[in-house]
Short mmCIF file of C-alpha atoms in Angstrom, two decimals:
data_model
loop_
_atom_site.label_atom_id
_atom_site.label_comp_id
_atom_site.label_asym_id
_atom_site.label_seq_id
_atom_site.Cartn_x
_atom_site.Cartn_y
_atom_site.Cartn_z
CA MET A 795 0.00 0.00 0.00
CA LYS A 796 1.37 3.40 -0.93
CA THR A 797 2.14 5.96 1.76
CA LYS A 798 -0.73 8.33 0.99
CA ASN A 799 -3.32 5.55 0.78
CA ARG A 800 -1.98 4.10 4.01
CA THR A 801 -2.35 7.48 5.71
CA MET A 802 -6.02 7.79 4.82
CA THR A 803 -6.75 4.18 5.77
CA ASN A 804 -4.96 4.54 9.10
CA ALA A 805 -6.87 7.73 9.88
CA LEU A 806 -10.16 6.00 9.09
CA ILE A 807 -9.23 2.94 11.17
CA CYS A 808 -8.63 5.21 14.17
CA TYR A 809 -11.82 7.16 13.54
CA THR A 810 -13.93 4.01 13.13
CA ILE A 811 -12.72 2.71 16.50
CA ILE A 812 -13.66 6.07 18.02
CA VAL A 813 -17.10 5.94 16.40
CA VAL A 814 -17.83 2.42 17.69
CA ALA A 815 -16.83 3.47 21.21
CA PHE A 816 -18.98 6.61 21.06
CA VAL A 817 -21.99 4.68 19.76
CA ILE A 818 -21.70 2.26 22.69
CA ILE A 819 -21.41 5.14 25.16
CA ARG A 820 -24.34 6.93 23.54
CA ILE A 821 -26.54 3.84 23.85
CA LEU A 822 -25.52 3.16 27.45
CA THR A 823 -26.19 6.77 28.51
CA SER A 824 -29.43 7.12 26.55
CA SER A 825 -32.54 7.79 28.62
CA GLN A 826 -34.40 5.26 26.46
CA PHE A 827 -32.33 2.30 27.70
CA HIS A 828 -31.83 3.30 31.37
CA VAL A 829 -28.47 1.48 31.56
CA LEU A 830 -26.45 4.21 33.26
CA ASP A 831 -29.25 6.30 34.75
CA SER A 832 -27.91 5.89 38.27
CA ILE A 833 -24.26 6.82 37.73
CA GLY A 834 -24.83 10.36 39.01
CA GLU A 835 -24.01 13.79 37.61
CA VAL A 836 -20.37 13.71 38.72
CA TRP A 837 -19.69 10.42 36.96
CA GLU A 838 -21.39 11.74 33.83
CA TYR A 839 -18.78 14.51 33.72
CA VAL A 840 -16.02 11.96 34.34
CA LEU A 841 -17.31 9.71 31.56
CA GLN A 842 -17.51 12.67 29.21
CA ALA A 843 -13.93 13.71 30.01
CA VAL A 844 -12.65 10.16 29.51
CA ALA A 845 -14.43 9.92 26.16
CA GLN A 846 -13.09 13.28 24.99
CA ILE A 847 -9.50 12.91 26.18
CA GLY A 848 -9.08 9.15 25.91
CA LEU A 849 -10.83 8.57 22.58
CA LEU A 850 -10.87 11.76 20.54
CA LEU A 851 -7.49 13.12 21.65
CA PHE A 852 -5.11 10.33 22.67
CA LEU A 853 -6.49 7.65 20.38
CA SER A 854 -6.36 10.05 17.43
CA ILE A 855 -2.75 10.95 18.14
CA PHE A 856 -1.11 7.83 19.52
CA LEU A 857 -2.97 5.07 17.68
CA PHE A 858 -2.51 6.99 14.44
CA LYS A 859 1.17 7.47 15.33
CA TRP A 860 1.56 3.72 15.93
CA LEU A 861 -0.20 2.76 12.70
CA GLN A 862 1.84 5.26 10.72
CA LYS A 863 5.06 4.25 12.46
CA ALA A 864 5.82 7.95 12.67
CA LYS A 865 7.38 10.26 15.22
CA LEU A 866 5.08 12.17 17.56
CA LYS A 867 6.44 15.48 16.27
CA ASP A 868 5.60 14.52 12.68
CA VAL A 869 2.07 13.47 13.63
CA VAL A 870 1.41 16.72 15.52
CA THR A 871 2.67 18.73 12.54
CA PHE A 872 0.60 16.64 10.14
CA PHE A 873 -2.52 17.41 12.21
CA GLY A 874 -1.84 21.13 11.72
CA PHE A 875 -0.50 22.13 15.13
CA LYS A 876 1.73 24.92 13.96
CA LYS A 877 2.97 28.12 15.50
CA ILE A 878 0.48 30.99 15.47
CA SER A 879 1.04 34.64 16.35
CA TRP A 880 -0.87 36.50 19.06
CA LYS A 881 -2.66 38.46 16.32
CA GLY A 882 -3.85 35.20 14.79
CA VAL A 883 -5.17 34.11 18.19
CA LEU A 884 -7.03 37.41 18.59
CA TYR A 885 -8.60 37.19 15.12
CA ALA A 886 -9.71 33.62 15.84
CA PHE A 887 -11.34 34.68 19.13
CA LEU A 888 -13.27 37.43 17.35
CA LEU A 889 -14.32 35.00 14.62
CA GLY A 890 -15.57 32.69 17.36
CA ILE A 891 -17.95 35.40 18.57
CA ILE A 892 -19.27 35.90 15.05
CA VAL A 893 -19.69 32.15 14.56
CA TYR A 894 -21.69 31.95 17.79
CA VAL A 895 -24.15 34.59 16.60
CA PHE A 896 -24.61 32.91 13.22
CA ASN A 897 -24.91 29.57 14.98
CA TYR A 898 -27.68 30.96 17.17
CA PHE A 899 -29.80 31.80 14.13
CA ILE A 900 -28.95 28.56 12.31
CA ALA A 901 -29.81 26.46 15.37
CA SER A 902 -33.06 28.40 15.86
CA PHE A 903 -34.05 27.81 12.25
CA PHE A 904 -33.48 24.05 12.35
CA SER A 905 -35.09 23.89 15.77
CA ALA A 906 -38.24 25.42 14.28
CA VAL A 907 -38.13 22.94 11.38
CA LEU A 908 -37.76 19.92 13.67
CA THR A 909 -40.49 21.20 15.99
CA SER A 910 -42.85 21.58 13.05
CA LEU A 911 -42.17 17.91 12.22
CA GLY A 912 -43.28 16.88 15.69
CA TYR A 913 -39.87 16.59 17.36
CA LYS A 914 -39.89 17.41 21.07
CA TYR A 915 -36.69 18.75 22.59
CA PRO A 916 -35.68 17.55 26.05
CA PRO A 917 -36.95 19.88 28.80
CA SER A 918 -34.59 22.77 29.45
CA SER A 919 -32.90 23.15 32.80
CA SER A 920 -32.39 26.92 32.40
CA GLY A 921 -34.74 27.63 35.29
CA ASP A 922 -32.79 25.42 37.69
CA SER A 923 -30.07 26.64 40.01
CA TYR A 924 -26.85 27.31 38.14
CA PRO A 925 -24.02 27.97 40.63
CA PHE A 926 -20.69 29.41 39.57
CA TRP A 927 -18.78 26.19 40.30
CA LEU A 928 -21.01 24.31 37.86
CA PHE A 929 -20.42 27.07 35.31
CA LEU A 930 -16.64 26.50 35.61
CA ILE A 931 -17.08 22.73 35.23
CA ASN A 932 -19.20 23.24 32.12
CA ILE A 933 -16.56 25.51 30.62
CA VAL A 934 -14.05 22.67 30.89
CA SER A 935 -16.40 19.85 29.82
CA THR A 936 -18.37 21.73 27.14
CA ALA A 937 -15.92 24.33 25.80
CA ILE A 938 -12.27 23.48 26.46
CA LEU A 939 -12.24 19.69 26.04
CA PRO A 940 -14.50 19.51 22.94
CA ALA A 941 -12.59 22.33 21.25
CA ILE A 942 -9.25 20.57 21.66
CA CYS A 943 -10.30 16.94 21.38
CA GLU A 944 -12.98 17.16 18.66
CA GLU A 945 -10.83 19.38 16.48
CA THR A 946 -7.84 17.07 16.87
CA ALA A 947 -9.93 14.11 15.70
CA HIS A 948 -11.90 15.84 12.91
CA ARG A 949 -9.90 18.77 11.53
CA GLY A 950 -6.60 17.14 12.48
CA MET A 951 -6.53 13.40 11.92
CA LEU A 952 -9.67 12.83 9.82
CA MET A 953 -9.62 15.81 7.46
CA ARG A 954 -5.87 15.62 6.95
CA GLY A 955 -6.14 11.90 6.37
CA LEU A 956 -8.77 12.48 3.71
CA SER A 957 -6.78 15.28 2.08
CA GLU A 958 -5.67 13.09 -0.84
CA LEU A 959 -9.29 13.20 -2.03
CA GLY A 960 -8.98 16.96 -2.44
CA SER A 961 -9.67 19.71 0.08
CA LYS A 962 -13.39 20.07 -0.78
CA LYS A 963 -14.22 16.39 -0.34
CA ALA A 964 -12.11 16.19 2.79
CA ILE A 965 -13.91 19.17 4.34
CA ILE A 966 -17.40 17.91 3.42
CA ILE A 967 -16.88 14.31 4.58
CA SER A 968 -15.18 15.30 7.85
CA SER A 969 -17.89 17.91 8.54
CA LEU A 970 -20.74 15.44 7.98
CA LEU A 971 -19.04 12.95 10.26
CA PHE A 972 -18.51 15.74 12.79
CA GLY A 973 -22.24 16.44 12.77
CA CYS A 974 -23.06 12.74 13.04
CA MET A 975 -20.59 12.32 15.92
CA HIS A 976 -22.94 14.31 18.19
CA MET A 977 -25.54 11.58 17.54
CA ASN A 978 -28.39 14.00 18.23
CA ILE A 979 -30.76 15.20 15.52
CA GLY A 980 -31.15 18.49 17.36
CA GLN A 981 -27.43 19.20 16.96
CA PHE A 982 -26.66 17.53 13.65
CA PHE A 983 -27.50 20.36 11.24
CA TYR A 984 -25.80 23.31 12.89
CA THR A 985 -22.75 21.29 13.98
CA THR A 986 -22.29 20.12 10.39
CA ILE A 987 -22.42 23.72 9.15
CA ILE A 988 -19.95 24.81 11.82
CA GLY A 989 -17.76 21.87 10.81
CA LEU A 990 -17.75 23.08 7.21
CA PHE A 991 -16.60 26.51 8.33
CA LEU A 992 -13.94 25.13 10.68
CA GLY A 993 -12.70 22.81 7.95
CA TYR A 994 -12.45 25.75 5.56
CA VAL A 995 -10.58 27.84 8.13
CA THR A 996 -8.14 25.01 8.87
CA THR A 997 -7.48 24.44 5.17
CA PHE A 998 -7.37 28.18 4.48
CA THR A 999 -4.79 28.85 7.20
CA ASP A 1000 -3.02 25.46 7.13
CA ASN A 1001 -3.25 25.57 10.93
CA ILE A 1002 -5.58 23.81 13.39
CA TYR A 1003 -5.30 26.35 16.20
CA PRO A 1004 -7.79 28.88 14.71
CA ALA A 1005 -10.43 26.11 14.49
CA ILE A 1006 -9.79 25.13 18.11
CA ILE A 1007 -10.14 28.73 19.28
CA ILE A 1008 -13.31 29.37 17.23
CA HIS A 1009 -14.82 26.09 18.48
CA PHE A 1010 -13.98 27.03 22.06
CA MET A 1011 -15.50 30.51 21.78
CA ASN A 1012 -18.73 29.18 20.25
CA ASN A 1013 -19.18 26.62 23.04
CA PHE A 1014 -18.02 28.98 25.78
CA LEU A 1015 -20.52 31.67 24.79
CA SER A 1016 -23.28 29.05 24.72
CA VAL A 1017 -22.40 27.99 28.29
CA PHE A 1018 -22.08 31.62 29.39
CA MET A 1019 -25.46 32.57 27.94
CA SER A 1020 -27.10 29.68 29.78
CA PHE A 1021 -25.44 30.84 33.01
CA SER A 1022 -26.60 34.39 32.29
CA ARG A 1023 -30.23 33.37 31.75
CA ALA A 1024 -30.31 31.18 34.85
CA ASN A 1025 -28.88 33.93 37.05
CA GLY A 1026 -30.60 36.92 35.43
CA LEU A 1027 -27.43 38.66 34.29
CA GLY A 1028 -29.14 40.03 31.18
CA VAL A 1029 -26.11 39.51 28.92
CA ASP A 1030 -28.30 37.85 26.27
CA ALA A 1031 -30.70 40.85 26.16
CA ILE A 1032 -30.51 41.15 22.35
CA PHE A 1033 -31.51 37.53 21.77
CA THR A 1034 -34.25 37.80 24.40
CA TRP A 1035 -35.60 40.94 22.74
CA MET A 1036 -35.70 39.29 19.32
CA SER A 1037 -37.45 36.20 20.67
CA SER A 1038 -40.05 38.12 22.65
CA ASN A 1039 -40.83 40.69 19.96
CA PHE A 1040 -40.79 38.52 16.85
CA SER A 1041 -44.48 37.59 16.99
CA ALA A 1042 -45.54 41.17 17.78
CA ASN A 1043 -43.38 42.97 15.21
CA PRO A 1044 -41.79 40.40 12.87
CA ILE A 1045 -40.77 42.88 10.13
CA ALA A 1046 -38.74 45.07 12.48
CA VAL A 1047 -37.05 42.06 14.05
CA LEU A 1048 -36.25 40.55 10.65
CA ILE A 1049 -34.72 43.83 9.42
CA PHE A 1050 -32.63 44.03 12.57
CA MET A 1051 -31.52 40.40 12.21
CA LEU A 1052 -30.54 40.85 8.55
CA ALA A 1053 -28.63 44.06 9.31
CA LEU A 1054 -26.82 42.37 12.18
CA LEU A 1055 -25.91 39.32 10.11
CA LEU A 1056 -24.72 41.48 7.20
CA LEU A 1057 -22.51 43.53 9.52
CA LEU A 1058 -21.09 40.37 11.08
CA ALA A 1059 -20.50 38.82 7.64
CA ILE A 1060 -18.45 41.86 6.59
CA ALA A 1061 -16.49 41.75 9.84
CA GLY A 1062 -15.97 38.00 9.42
CA ARG A 1063 -14.61 38.44 5.92
CA PHE A 1064 -12.15 41.04 7.16
CA LEU A 1065 -11.05 38.81 10.06
CA LEU A 1066 -10.57 35.82 7.76
CA ARG A 1067 -8.31 37.83 5.48
CA ALA A 1068 -6.34 39.10 8.48
CA LEU A 1069 -6.11 35.57 9.90
CA PHE A 1070 -4.86 34.28 6.56
CA LYS A 1071 -2.09 36.86 6.55
CA GLU A 1072 -1.06 35.87 10.06
CA THR A 1073 -0.94 32.15 9.29
CA ALA A 1074 -0.80 30.85 5.74
CA ILE A 1075 1.01 33.81 4.17
CA LYS A 1076 3.73 33.71 6.81
CA GLN A 1077 4.08 29.97 6.27
CA MET A 1078 4.14 30.48 2.50
CA ASN A 1079 6.87 33.09 2.82
CA SER A 1080 8.90 30.72 4.97
CA LEU A 1081 8.35 27.90 2.47
CA GLN A 1082 9.22 30.20 -0.43
CA ASN A 1083 12.50 31.10 1.21
CA ALA A 1084 13.24 27.42 1.78
CA VAL A 1085 12.39 26.56 -1.83
CA MET A 1086 14.57 29.40 -3.10
CA ASN A 1087 17.40 28.04 -0.97
CA GLU A 1088 16.75 24.66 -2.53
CA VAL A 1089 16.98 26.09 -6.04
CA ILE A 1090 20.13 28.00 -5.18
CA ARG A 1091 21.70 24.92 -3.69
CA ASP A 1092 20.80 22.74 -6.67
CA SER A 1093 22.45 25.28 -8.93
CA PHE A 1094 25.45 25.39 -6.61
CA PHE A 1095 25.86 21.61 -6.62
CA SER A 1096 25.66 21.53 -10.42
CA GLU A 1097 28.50 24.03 -10.59
CA ILE A 1098 30.51 22.14 -7.95
CA ARG A 1099 30.09 18.85 -9.81
CA MET A 1100 31.34 20.47 -13.01
CA LEU A 1101 34.31 22.11 -11.26
CA THR A 1102 35.17 18.84 -9.51
CA LYS A 1103 35.07 16.90 -12.77
CA ASN A 1104 37.29 19.45 -14.51
CA ALA A 1105 39.74 19.50 -11.60
CA VAL A 1106 40.02 15.70 -11.54
CA ASP A 1107 40.36 15.52 -15.35
CA LEU A 1108 43.19 18.06 -15.26
CA GLY A 1109 44.81 16.48 -12.19
CA GLN A 1110 44.37 19.72 -10.29
CA GLY A 1111 42.79 20.62 -7.00
CA ASN A 1112 42.49 18.90 -3.69
CA GLN A 1113 39.51 16.56 -3.41
CA LEU A 1114 39.33 17.00 0.37
CA SER A 1115 39.18 20.80 0.10
CA ILE A 1116 36.42 20.57 -2.52
CA GLU A 1117 34.36 18.26 -0.30
CA GLN A 1118 34.84 20.68 2.61
CA LEU A 1119 33.67 23.53 0.39
CA ILE A 1120 30.52 21.57 -0.45
CA LYS A 1121 29.88 20.87 3.23
CA ASP A 1122 30.34 24.53 4.16
CA LYS A 1123 28.00 25.69 1.41
CA SER A 1124 25.47 23.02 2.37
CA ASP A 1125 25.38 24.30 5.93
CA ASP A 1126 24.83 27.82 4.64
CA THR A 1127 21.91 26.98 2.35
CA GLY A 1128 19.98 24.80 4.84
CA TYR A 1129 18.59 22.62 2.09
CA ASN A 1130 15.85 20.15 3.07
CA ASN A 1131 14.54 17.41 0.80
CA ASP A 1132 11.36 17.17 2.90
CA ILE A 1133 10.22 20.55 1.59
CA SER A 1134 10.08 19.50 -2.04
CA ARG A 1135 8.47 16.20 -1.05
CA ALA A 1136 5.78 17.99 0.99
CA VAL A 1137 5.05 20.44 -1.82
CA TYR A 1138 4.68 17.56 -4.26
CA GLU A 1139 2.46 15.44 -2.02
CA ASP A 1140 0.12 18.37 -1.32
CA TYR A 1141 -0.92 18.30 -4.96
CA VAL A 1142 -1.18 14.54 -5.36
CA ARG A 1143 -4.75 13.25 -5.51
CA LYS A 1144 -5.50 9.53 -5.31
CA LYS A 1145 -8.61 7.41 -5.16
CA PRO A 1146 -9.47 5.91 -1.78
CA SER A 1147 -8.85 2.22 -1.26
CA ALA A 1148 -11.72 -0.25 -0.85
CA VAL A 1149 -10.95 -0.49 2.87
CA SER A 1150 -11.21 3.29 3.24
CA LYS A 1151 -14.57 3.36 1.47
CA VAL A 1152 -15.95 0.61 3.70
CA LEU A 1153 -14.76 2.37 6.84
CA VAL A 1154 -16.35 5.68 5.83
CA ILE A 1155 -19.65 3.95 5.05
CA CYS A 1156 -19.58 2.10 8.39
CA CYS A 1157 -19.05 5.36 10.28
CA PHE A 1158 -21.93 7.06 8.50
CA VAL A 1159 -24.26 4.07 8.98
CA LEU A 1160 -23.50 3.60 12.69
CA MET A 1161 -23.82 7.24 13.67
CA GLY A 1162 -26.58 7.91 11.14
CA ILE A 1163 -28.81 5.22 12.65
CA VAL A 1164 -28.35 6.60 16.18
CA THR A 1165 -28.93 10.17 14.99
CA PHE A 1166 -32.11 9.18 13.15
CA MET A 1167 -33.32 7.24 16.19
CA THR A 1168 -33.00 10.37 18.32
CA PHE A 1169 -35.50 11.98 15.95
CA ILE A 1170 -37.83 9.00 16.28
CA TRP A 1171 -37.51 9.05 20.07
CA GLY A 1172 -38.21 12.79 20.09
CA VAL A 1173 -41.39 12.35 18.03
CA TRP A 1174 -43.04 9.20 19.38
CA LEU A 1175 -41.56 8.48 22.80
#
């Protein structure tokens, strides 16, 4: 099996194992089966942390590393964990706020569609007591861990593993699987759309950190808004105003919503361009310098080979001094064969193997069945 095909297959083997484990956990923790109803709230958080860290993070990194027979540093780089400037971090945080607002409207739209089809959402606990310590726990379990672990598995291992299919197919497939991974019809649509955006950002910047930051901000703001509503902080006043006034004055609310979304879209476009300059362009400049050094060195070695041949033919020159000259020049140029290999492989597109196709189908079928069943449970149970 060729290296690229092996990479995709190994990524899908890891992901399939993760999917099977998550399906089992989802079934055991489902309220329809009452298997783990008595484990308690604390153990639910522990189970969630184990699933996130143990499966999505460590399994993605270390099992993939073992299958690839690669160094940990190479795997981390392959996943897209690359240096990012403080400006890039700031732009990603601001994009996360914009994504949250768009996500609010997208989730509300699909919520209305599902409700019209007879789906009943689980009762909300927003009116219950929401102490600050629980807020901190939810930040870790709902914002920090999913942002790091889910992005490592989906935008890191999975999307990068599928990259030989082309960036568009890799983004679409990984995003659909990301939506299915939640195994909840109420979350599938908007998580898939967010996955598409995060996949685009990761590909656009050639860096996974912006996706992690945006994912964190979206989930953090969701947790914070729930805390605000439960404790009457009034931070979500705009959303409350739109919800309460929509039936009374729908035209005014719609105009306000469209104006807000347009303004945020313009700001998002600006932030994406700025983020691209802080990530991909800097990396491209570094790669360009390395490639130029490669070209210069190739030219240098051609000249050295010619001079060496002429010197030997004429019986002139000291072979040792010539070899030392080559070594000195080599140290100066910093030539790296991996650069040309990486540039070449980025443009190579291959068809997936039969094993890869089967694994993708299995993942979709397993999670798709559970996701569809959540719709059935929400309608008839």
